[in-house]
Coordinates of C-alpha atoms (C1' of nucleotides) in Angstrom, one line a residue:
Chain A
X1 CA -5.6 85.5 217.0
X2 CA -4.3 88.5 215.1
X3 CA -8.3 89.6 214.2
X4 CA -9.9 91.2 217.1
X5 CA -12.7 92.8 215.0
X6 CA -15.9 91.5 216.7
X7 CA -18.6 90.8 214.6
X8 CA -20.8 94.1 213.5
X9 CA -23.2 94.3 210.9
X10 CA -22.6 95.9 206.9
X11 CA -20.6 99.2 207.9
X12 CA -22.2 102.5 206.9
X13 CA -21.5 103.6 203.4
X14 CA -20.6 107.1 205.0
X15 CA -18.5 105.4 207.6
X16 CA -16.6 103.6 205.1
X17 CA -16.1 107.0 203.2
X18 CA -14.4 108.8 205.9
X19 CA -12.5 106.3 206.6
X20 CA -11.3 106.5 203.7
X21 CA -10.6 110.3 204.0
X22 CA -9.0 109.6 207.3
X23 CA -6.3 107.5 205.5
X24 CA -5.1 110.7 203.4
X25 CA -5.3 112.9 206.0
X26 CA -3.0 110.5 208.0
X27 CA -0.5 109.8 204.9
X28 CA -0.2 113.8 204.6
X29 CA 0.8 114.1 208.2
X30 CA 2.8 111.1 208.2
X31 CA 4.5 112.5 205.5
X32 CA 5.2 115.9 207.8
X33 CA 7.0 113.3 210.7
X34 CA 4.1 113.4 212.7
X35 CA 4.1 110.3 214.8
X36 CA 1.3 110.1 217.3
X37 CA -2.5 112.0 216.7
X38 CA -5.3 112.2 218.7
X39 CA -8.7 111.7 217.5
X40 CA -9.8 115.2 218.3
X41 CA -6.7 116.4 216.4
X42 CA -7.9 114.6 213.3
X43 CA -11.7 115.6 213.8
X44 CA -10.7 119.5 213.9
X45 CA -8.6 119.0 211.2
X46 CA -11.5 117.1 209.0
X47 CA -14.2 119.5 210.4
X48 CA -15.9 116.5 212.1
X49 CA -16.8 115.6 215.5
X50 CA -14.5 113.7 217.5
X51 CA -16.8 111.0 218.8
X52 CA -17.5 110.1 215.1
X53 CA -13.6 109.9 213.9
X54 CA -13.4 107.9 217.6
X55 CA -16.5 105.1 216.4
X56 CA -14.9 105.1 212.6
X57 CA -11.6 104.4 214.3
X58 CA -13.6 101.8 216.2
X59 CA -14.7 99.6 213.1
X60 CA -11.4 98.7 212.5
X61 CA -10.2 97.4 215.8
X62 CA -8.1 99.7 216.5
X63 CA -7.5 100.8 220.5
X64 CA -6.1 103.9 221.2
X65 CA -4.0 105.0 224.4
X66 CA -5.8 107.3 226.7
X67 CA -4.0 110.6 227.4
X68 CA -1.2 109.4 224.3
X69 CA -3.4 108.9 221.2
X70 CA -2.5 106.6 218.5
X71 CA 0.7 106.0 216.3
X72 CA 0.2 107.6 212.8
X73 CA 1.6 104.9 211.3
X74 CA -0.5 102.1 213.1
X75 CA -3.7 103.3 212.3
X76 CA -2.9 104.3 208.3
X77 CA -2.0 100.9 208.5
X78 CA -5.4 99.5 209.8
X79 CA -7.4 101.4 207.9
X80 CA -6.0 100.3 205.0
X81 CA -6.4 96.4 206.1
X82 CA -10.1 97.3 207.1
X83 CA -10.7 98.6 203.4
X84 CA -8.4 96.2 202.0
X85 CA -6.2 98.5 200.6
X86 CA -3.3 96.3 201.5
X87 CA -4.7 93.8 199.1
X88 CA -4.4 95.1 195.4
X89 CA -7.7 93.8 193.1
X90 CA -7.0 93.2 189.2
X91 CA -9.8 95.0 187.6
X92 CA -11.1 95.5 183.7
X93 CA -12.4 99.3 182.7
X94 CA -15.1 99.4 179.9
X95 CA -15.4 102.6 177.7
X96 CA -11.9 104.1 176.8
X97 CA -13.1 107.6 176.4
X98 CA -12.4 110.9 178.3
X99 CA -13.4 109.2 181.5
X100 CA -11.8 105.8 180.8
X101 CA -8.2 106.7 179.5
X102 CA -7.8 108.9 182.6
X103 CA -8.6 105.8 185.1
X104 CA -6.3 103.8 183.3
X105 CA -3.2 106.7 183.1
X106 CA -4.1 107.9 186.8
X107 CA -2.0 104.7 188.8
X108 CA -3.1 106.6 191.8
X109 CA -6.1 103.6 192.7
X110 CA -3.3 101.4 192.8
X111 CA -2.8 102.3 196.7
X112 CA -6.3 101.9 197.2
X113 CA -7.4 98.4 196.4
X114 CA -7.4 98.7 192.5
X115 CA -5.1 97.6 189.9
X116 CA -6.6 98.6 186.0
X117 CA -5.0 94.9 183.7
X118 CA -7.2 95.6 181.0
X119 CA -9.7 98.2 178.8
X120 CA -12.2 97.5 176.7
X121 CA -14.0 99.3 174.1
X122 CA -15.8 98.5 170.5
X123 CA -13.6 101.4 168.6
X124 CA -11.5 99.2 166.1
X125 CA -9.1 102.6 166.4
X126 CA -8.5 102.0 169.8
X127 CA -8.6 97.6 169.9
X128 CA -5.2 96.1 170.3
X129 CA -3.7 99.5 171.2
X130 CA -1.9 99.5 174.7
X131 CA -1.9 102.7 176.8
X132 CA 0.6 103.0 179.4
X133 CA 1.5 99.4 179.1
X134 CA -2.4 98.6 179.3
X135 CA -3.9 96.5 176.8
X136 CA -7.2 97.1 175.2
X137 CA -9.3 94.6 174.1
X138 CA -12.8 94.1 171.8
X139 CA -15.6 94.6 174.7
X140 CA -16.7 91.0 172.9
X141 CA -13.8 89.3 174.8
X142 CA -14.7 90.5 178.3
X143 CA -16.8 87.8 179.6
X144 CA -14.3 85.3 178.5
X145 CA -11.2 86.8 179.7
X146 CA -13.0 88.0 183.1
X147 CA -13.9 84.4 183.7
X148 CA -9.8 83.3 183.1
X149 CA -8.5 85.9 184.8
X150 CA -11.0 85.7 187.7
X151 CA -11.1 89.3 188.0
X152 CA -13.6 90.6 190.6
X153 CA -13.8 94.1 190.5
X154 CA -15.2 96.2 186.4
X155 CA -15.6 99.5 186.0
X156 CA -17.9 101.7 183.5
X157 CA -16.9 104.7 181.9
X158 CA -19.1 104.3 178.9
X159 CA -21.9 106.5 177.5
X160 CA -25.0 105.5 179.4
X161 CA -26.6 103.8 176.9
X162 CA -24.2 101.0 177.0
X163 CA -23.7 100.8 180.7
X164 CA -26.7 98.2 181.2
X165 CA -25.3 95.5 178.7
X166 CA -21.6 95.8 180.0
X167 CA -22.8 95.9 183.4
X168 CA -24.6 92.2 182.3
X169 CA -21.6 91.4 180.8
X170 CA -19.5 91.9 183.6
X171 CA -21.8 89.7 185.8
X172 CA -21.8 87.2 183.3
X173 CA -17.5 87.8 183.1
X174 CA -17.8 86.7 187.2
X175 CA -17.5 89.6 188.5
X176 CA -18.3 90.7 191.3
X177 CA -18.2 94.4 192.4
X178 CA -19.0 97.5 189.9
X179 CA -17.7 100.8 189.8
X180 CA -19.8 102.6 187.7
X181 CA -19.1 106.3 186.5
X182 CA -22.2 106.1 183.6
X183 CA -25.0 108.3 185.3
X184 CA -27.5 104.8 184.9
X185 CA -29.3 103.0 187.8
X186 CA -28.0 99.5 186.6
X187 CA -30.0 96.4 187.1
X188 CA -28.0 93.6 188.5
X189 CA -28.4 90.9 191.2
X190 CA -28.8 91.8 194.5
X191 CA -25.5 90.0 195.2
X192 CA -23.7 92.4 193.5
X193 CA -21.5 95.1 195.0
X194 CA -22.3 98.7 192.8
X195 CA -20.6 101.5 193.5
X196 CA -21.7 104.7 191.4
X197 CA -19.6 107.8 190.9
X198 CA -22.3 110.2 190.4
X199 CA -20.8 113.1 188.5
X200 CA -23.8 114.8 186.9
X201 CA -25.4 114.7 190.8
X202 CA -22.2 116.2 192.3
X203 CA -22.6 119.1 190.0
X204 CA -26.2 119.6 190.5
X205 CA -25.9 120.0 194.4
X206 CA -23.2 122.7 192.9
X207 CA -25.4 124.2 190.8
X208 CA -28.3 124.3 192.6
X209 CA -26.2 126.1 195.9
X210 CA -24.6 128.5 193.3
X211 CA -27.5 129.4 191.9
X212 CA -29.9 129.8 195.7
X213 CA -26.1 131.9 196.7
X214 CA -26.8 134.3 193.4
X215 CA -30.2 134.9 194.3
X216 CA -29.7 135.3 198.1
X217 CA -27.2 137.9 197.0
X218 CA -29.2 139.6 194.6
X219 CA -26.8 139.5 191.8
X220 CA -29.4 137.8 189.8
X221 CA -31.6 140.8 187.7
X222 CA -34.9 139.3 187.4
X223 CA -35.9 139.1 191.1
X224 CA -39.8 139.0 191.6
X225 CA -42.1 140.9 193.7
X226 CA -42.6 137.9 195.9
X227 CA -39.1 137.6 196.8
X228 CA -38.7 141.1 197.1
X229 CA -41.4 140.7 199.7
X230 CA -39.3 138.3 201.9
X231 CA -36.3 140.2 201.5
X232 CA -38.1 142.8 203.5
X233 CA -39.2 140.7 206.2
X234 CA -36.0 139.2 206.6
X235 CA -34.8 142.9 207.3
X236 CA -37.2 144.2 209.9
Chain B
X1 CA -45.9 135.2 188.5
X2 CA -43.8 132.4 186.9
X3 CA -42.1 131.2 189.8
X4 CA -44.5 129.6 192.5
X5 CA -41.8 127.7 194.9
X6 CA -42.9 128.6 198.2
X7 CA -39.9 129.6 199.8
X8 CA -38.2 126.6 201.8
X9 CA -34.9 126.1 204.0
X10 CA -31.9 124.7 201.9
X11 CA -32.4 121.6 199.8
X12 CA -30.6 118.4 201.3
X13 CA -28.0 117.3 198.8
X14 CA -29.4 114.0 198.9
X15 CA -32.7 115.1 197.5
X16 CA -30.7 117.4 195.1
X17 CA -28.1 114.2 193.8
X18 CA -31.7 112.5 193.3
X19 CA -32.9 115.0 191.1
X20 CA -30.1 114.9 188.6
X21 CA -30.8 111.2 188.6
X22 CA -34.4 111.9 187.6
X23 CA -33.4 114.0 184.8
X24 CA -30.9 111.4 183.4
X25 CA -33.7 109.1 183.4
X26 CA -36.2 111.5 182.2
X27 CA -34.1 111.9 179.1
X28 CA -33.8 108.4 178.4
X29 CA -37.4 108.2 178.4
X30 CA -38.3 111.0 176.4
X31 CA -35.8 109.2 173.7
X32 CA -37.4 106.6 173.8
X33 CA -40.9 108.5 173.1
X34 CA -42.6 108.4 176.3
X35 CA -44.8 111.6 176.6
X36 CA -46.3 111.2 180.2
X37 CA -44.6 109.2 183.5
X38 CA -46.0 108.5 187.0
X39 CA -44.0 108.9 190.5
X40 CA -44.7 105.5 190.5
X41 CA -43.3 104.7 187.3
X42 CA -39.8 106.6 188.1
X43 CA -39.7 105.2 191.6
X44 CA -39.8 101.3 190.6
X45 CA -37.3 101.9 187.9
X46 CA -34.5 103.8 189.7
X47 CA -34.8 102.0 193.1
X48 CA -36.6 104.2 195.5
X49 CA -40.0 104.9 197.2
X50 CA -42.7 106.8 195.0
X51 CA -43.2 108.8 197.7
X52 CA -40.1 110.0 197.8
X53 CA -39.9 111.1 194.2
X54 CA -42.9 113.1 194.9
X55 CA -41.6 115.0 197.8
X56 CA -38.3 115.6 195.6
X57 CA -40.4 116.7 192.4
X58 CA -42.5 118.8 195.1
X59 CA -39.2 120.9 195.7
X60 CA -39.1 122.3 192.0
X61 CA -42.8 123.5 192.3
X62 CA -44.4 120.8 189.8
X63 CA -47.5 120.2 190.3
X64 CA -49.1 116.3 188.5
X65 CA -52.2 115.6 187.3
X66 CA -54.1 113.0 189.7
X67 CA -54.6 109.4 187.6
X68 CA -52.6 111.3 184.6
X69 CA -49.2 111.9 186.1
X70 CA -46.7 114.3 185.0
X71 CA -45.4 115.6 181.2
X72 CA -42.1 113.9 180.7
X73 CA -41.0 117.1 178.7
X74 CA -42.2 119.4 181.6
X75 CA -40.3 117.1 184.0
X76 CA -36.9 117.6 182.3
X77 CA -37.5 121.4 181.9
X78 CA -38.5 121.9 185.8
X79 CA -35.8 120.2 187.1
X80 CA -33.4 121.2 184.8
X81 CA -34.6 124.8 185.7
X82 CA -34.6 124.0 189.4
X83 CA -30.4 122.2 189.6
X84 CA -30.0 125.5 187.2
X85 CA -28.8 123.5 184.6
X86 CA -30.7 125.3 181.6
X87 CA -28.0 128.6 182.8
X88 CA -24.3 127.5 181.9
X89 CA -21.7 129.0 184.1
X90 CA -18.4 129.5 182.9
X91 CA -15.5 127.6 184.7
X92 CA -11.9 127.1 185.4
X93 CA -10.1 124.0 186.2
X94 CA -6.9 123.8 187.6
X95 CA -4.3 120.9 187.1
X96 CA -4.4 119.4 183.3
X97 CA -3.1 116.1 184.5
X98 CA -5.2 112.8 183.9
X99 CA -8.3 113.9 185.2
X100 CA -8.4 117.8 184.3
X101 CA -7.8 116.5 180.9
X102 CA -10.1 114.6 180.6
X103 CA -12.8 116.8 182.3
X104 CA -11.8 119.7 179.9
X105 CA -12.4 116.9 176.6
X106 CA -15.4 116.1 178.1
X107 CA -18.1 118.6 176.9
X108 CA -20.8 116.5 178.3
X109 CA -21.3 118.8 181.4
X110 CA -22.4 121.9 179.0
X111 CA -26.2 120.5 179.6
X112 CA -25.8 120.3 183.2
X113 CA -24.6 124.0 183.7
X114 CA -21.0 124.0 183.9
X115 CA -18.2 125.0 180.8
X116 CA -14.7 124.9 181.2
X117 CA -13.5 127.8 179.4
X118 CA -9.8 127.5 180.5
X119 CA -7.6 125.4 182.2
X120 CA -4.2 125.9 184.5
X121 CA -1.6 124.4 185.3
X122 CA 2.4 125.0 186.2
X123 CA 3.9 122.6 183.3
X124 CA 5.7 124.5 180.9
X125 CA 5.0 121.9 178.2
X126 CA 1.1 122.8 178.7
X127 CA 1.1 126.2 179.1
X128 CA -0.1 127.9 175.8
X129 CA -1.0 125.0 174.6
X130 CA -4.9 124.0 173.7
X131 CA -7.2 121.2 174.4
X132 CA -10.2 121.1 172.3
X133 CA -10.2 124.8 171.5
X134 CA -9.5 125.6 175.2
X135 CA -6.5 127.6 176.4
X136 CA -4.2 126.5 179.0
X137 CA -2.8 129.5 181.2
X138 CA 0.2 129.1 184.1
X139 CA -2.0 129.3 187.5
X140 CA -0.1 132.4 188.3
X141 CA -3.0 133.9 186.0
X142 CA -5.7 132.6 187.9
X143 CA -6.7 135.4 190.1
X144 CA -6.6 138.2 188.1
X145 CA -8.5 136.4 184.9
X146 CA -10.5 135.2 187.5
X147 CA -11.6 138.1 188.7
X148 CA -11.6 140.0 185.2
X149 CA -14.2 137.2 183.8
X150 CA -16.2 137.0 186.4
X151 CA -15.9 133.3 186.5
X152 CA -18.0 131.8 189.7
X153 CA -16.8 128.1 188.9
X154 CA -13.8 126.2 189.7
X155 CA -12.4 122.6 189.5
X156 CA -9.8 121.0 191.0
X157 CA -7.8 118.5 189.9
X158 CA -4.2 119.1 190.7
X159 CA -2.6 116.6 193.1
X160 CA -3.5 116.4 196.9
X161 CA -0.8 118.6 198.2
X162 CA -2.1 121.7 195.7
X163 CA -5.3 121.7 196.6
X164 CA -5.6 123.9 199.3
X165 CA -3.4 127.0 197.8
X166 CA -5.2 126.8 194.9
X167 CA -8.7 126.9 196.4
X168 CA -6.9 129.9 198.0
X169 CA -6.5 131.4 194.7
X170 CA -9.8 131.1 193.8
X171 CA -11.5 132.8 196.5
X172 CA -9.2 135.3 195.7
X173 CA -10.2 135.1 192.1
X174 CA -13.5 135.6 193.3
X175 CA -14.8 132.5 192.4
X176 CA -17.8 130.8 194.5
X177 CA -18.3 127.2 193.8
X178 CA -15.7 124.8 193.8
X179 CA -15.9 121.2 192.2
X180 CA -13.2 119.7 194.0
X181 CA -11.3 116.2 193.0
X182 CA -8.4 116.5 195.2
X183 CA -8.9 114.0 198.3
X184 CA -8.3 116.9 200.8
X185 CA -11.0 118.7 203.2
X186 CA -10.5 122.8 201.7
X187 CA -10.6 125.1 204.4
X188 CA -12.4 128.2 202.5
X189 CA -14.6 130.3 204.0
X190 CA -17.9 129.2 204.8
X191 CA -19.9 130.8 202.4
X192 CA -18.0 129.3 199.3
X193 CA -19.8 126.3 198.0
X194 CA -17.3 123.0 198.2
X195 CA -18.6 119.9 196.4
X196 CA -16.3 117.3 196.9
X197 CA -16.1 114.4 194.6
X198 CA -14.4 111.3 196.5
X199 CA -13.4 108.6 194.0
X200 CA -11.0 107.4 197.0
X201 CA -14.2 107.1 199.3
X202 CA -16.4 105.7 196.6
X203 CA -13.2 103.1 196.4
X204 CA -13.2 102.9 199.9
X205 CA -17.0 101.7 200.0
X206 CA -16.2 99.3 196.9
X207 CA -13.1 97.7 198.5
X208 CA -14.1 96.9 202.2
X209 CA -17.6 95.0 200.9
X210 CA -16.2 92.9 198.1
X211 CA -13.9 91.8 200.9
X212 CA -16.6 91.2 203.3
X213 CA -18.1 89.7 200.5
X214 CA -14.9 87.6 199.9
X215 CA -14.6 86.5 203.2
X216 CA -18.5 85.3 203.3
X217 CA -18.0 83.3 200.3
X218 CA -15.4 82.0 201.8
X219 CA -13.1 82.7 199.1
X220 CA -10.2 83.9 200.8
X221 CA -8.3 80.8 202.3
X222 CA -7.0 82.7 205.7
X223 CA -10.8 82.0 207.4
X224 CA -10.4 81.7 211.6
X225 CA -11.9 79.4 213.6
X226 CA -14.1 82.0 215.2
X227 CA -15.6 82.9 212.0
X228 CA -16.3 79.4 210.8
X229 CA -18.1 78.6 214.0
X230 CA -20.3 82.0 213.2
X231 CA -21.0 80.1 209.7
X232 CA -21.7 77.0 211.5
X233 CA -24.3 79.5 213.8
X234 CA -26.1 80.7 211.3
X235 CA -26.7 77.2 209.7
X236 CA -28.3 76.0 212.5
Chain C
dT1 C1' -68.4 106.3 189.1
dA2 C1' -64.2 103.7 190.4
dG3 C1' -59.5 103.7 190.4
dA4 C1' -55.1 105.3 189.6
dT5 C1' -52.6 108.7 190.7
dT6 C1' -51.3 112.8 193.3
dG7 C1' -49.9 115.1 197.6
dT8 C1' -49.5 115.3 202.7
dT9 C1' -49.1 113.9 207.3
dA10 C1' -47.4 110.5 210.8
dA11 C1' -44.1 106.7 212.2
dT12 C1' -39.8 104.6 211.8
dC13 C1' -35.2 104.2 211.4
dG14 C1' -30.4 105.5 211.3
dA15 C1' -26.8 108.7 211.7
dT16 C1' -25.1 112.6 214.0
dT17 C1' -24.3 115.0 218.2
dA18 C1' -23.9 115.4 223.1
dA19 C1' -23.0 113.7 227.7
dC20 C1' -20.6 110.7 230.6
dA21 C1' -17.4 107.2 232.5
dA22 C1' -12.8 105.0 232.1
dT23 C1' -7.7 105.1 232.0
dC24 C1' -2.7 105.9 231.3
Chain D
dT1 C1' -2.0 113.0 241.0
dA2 C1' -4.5 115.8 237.5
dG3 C1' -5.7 116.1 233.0
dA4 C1' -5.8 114.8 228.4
dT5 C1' -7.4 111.5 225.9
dT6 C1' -10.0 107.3 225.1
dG7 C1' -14.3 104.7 224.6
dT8 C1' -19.4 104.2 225.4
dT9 C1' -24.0 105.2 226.3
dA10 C1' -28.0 108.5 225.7
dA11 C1' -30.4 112.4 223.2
dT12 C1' -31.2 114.7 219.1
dC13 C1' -32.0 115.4 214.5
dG14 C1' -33.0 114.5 209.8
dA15 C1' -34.1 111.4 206.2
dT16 C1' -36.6 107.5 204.8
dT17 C1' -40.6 104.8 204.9
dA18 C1' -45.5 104.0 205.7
dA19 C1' -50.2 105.4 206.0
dC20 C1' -53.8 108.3 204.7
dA21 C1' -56.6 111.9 202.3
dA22 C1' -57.6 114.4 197.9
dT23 C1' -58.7 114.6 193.0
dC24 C1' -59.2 114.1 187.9

DNA sequence: TAGATTGTTAATCGATTAACAATC
DNA sequence: TAGATTGTTAATCGATTAACAATC
């Protein structure tokens, strides 16, 4: 009876994302010989409130000790089990461009769930090519080789266009979760886990605060009468 | 009197990552040779409620056309014109590894307001060196080129435990946004713009439901007697 | 005109934040 | 023991969803 988790619905995307933040936080201080943390510790440290690190901490079954805390090393290890970290998924990457060659390089995911076997692309350059010991493959031999393999887990660094048809491939190939980087709302079964990496939207929440932060500050030229106006008022 | 946005509190990233979906979509559809596109329209095809594309378009200022809908052309140009897209900002990106390289390769990110115009880094065997036609400089440089340039942009891609001194430099440098790939909270101060881009937490997300997912399907062998009499519950 | 579409206002929902009780 | 910490329950807030009114 080593699984205490009581049953609780689908976990919060957000909830799952600290957590996962949490786990990084905790290696660096593990790293520094910390041994025991408090929940308030990591909340001030995070620039979160401590009630919320306490209910993420919650998800994953893990119990702290009133007045002690918890041990570092215990709850890096939980965390990990609770995303299944500790349980490394074979996964095939489609699109060996920019994007693509720097997933497969990066071995970084490999402590987070993710294990790149395999690329794909259609550039006859790039087909039977390895990089870094990673073969790549005709995208025409995914389906087949995602069925023998049983891989669960694709990822799409493609141009847009083709992110639709791999992603159809890919369900086709068995799998069963996406991680897509192609800024595309792809259709698939409901069944399907999709998880998008939404560059282009990262950069216009950037784009958009830099530019409101130039005007605000004036360092714009062509201000208007009508904000002018407001200026004012804000002043009186 | 070009500019009729009423003035409003700070956009909610949300609506703003939204946006930058719409235009992605928008110019798909303009490709294709569609002139004119309903809220409707947009809504069914990326997933969400019409309503809520309206209230999002309603944040540029567009105004539609009652049984007509909106321009496709105009659209693009508001939004792009709202995220600030159609005004490219110089940029710096720090840590040419994997990631930085690619990002620097990548010049896909010109149409969505951002240009790397030089990278950094600390490895002798980059330094002086170019990618794509742009220079790589040691990050003892940063600050004062910075600073000389004017650059408001920067990017982050060194490893984890680099991070924060070099979002240090920046704000030295003078910079104001910063497009951060390093899974560590920066403490900067609070009016420099931190967009953080999370693959780990997008993982994270990924990971713990295709395991859920697993473990409903019954597909990992290890399944507890307490779980199969939930199955046998909801059966009933 | 009728109807498709727009835009806005109200209701619901979920996540965040705050307040409180429990414990080593 | 007193106090720091945990864990939980209640209040607030904001975003999503639904319902309605306006218009070419």
């Amino acid at each position: 009876m080593n699984d205490t988790e009581k049953f609780t619905g689908p976990i919060s995307d957000k909830a799952l994302e600290r957590l996962a933040q949490y786990v990084h936080y905790l290696r660096r201080r593990e790293a520094e010989g910390l041994e025991v943390i408090s929940a308030v510790t990591i909340a001030s440290d995070l620039g979160v409130y401590h009630t919320q690190v306490r209910k993420d901490l919650a998800l994953t079954g893990l119990v702290g000790v009133p007045k002690v805390g918890h041990k570092v090393k215990d709850l890096i290890k939980a965390i990990e089990h609770f995303l299944n970290w500790d349980n490394v998924h074979d996964a095939f990457l489609v699109g060996v461009g920019n994007i693509g060659n720097a997933l497969i390089k990066y071995r970084g995911f490999e402590t987070s769930g993710i294990k790149i076997v395999a690329g794909f692309d259609v550039d006859k350059a790039l087909i039977g090519k390895e990089i870094n010991g990673i073969p790549i493959y005709h995208t025409d031999k995914l389906i087949d080789l995602a069925n023998r393999l049983k891989i669960k887990i694709g990822i799409i660094t493609t141009p847009a266009e083709h992110a639709q048809e791999v992603a159809e491939m890919m369900v086709e190939g068995g799998i069963l979760a996406i991680w897509n980087f192609a800024p595309v709302v792809l259709k698939v079964p409901p069944d399907i886990i999709v998880q998008n990496v939404e560059l282009y939207s990262s950069l216009a929440v950037l784009s958009q605060k830099l530019k409101s932060k130039l005007e605000a500050d004036g360092d714009i030229p062509q201000i208007n009468e009508e904000e002018q106006k407001e200026e004012e008022e804000k002043q009186k």
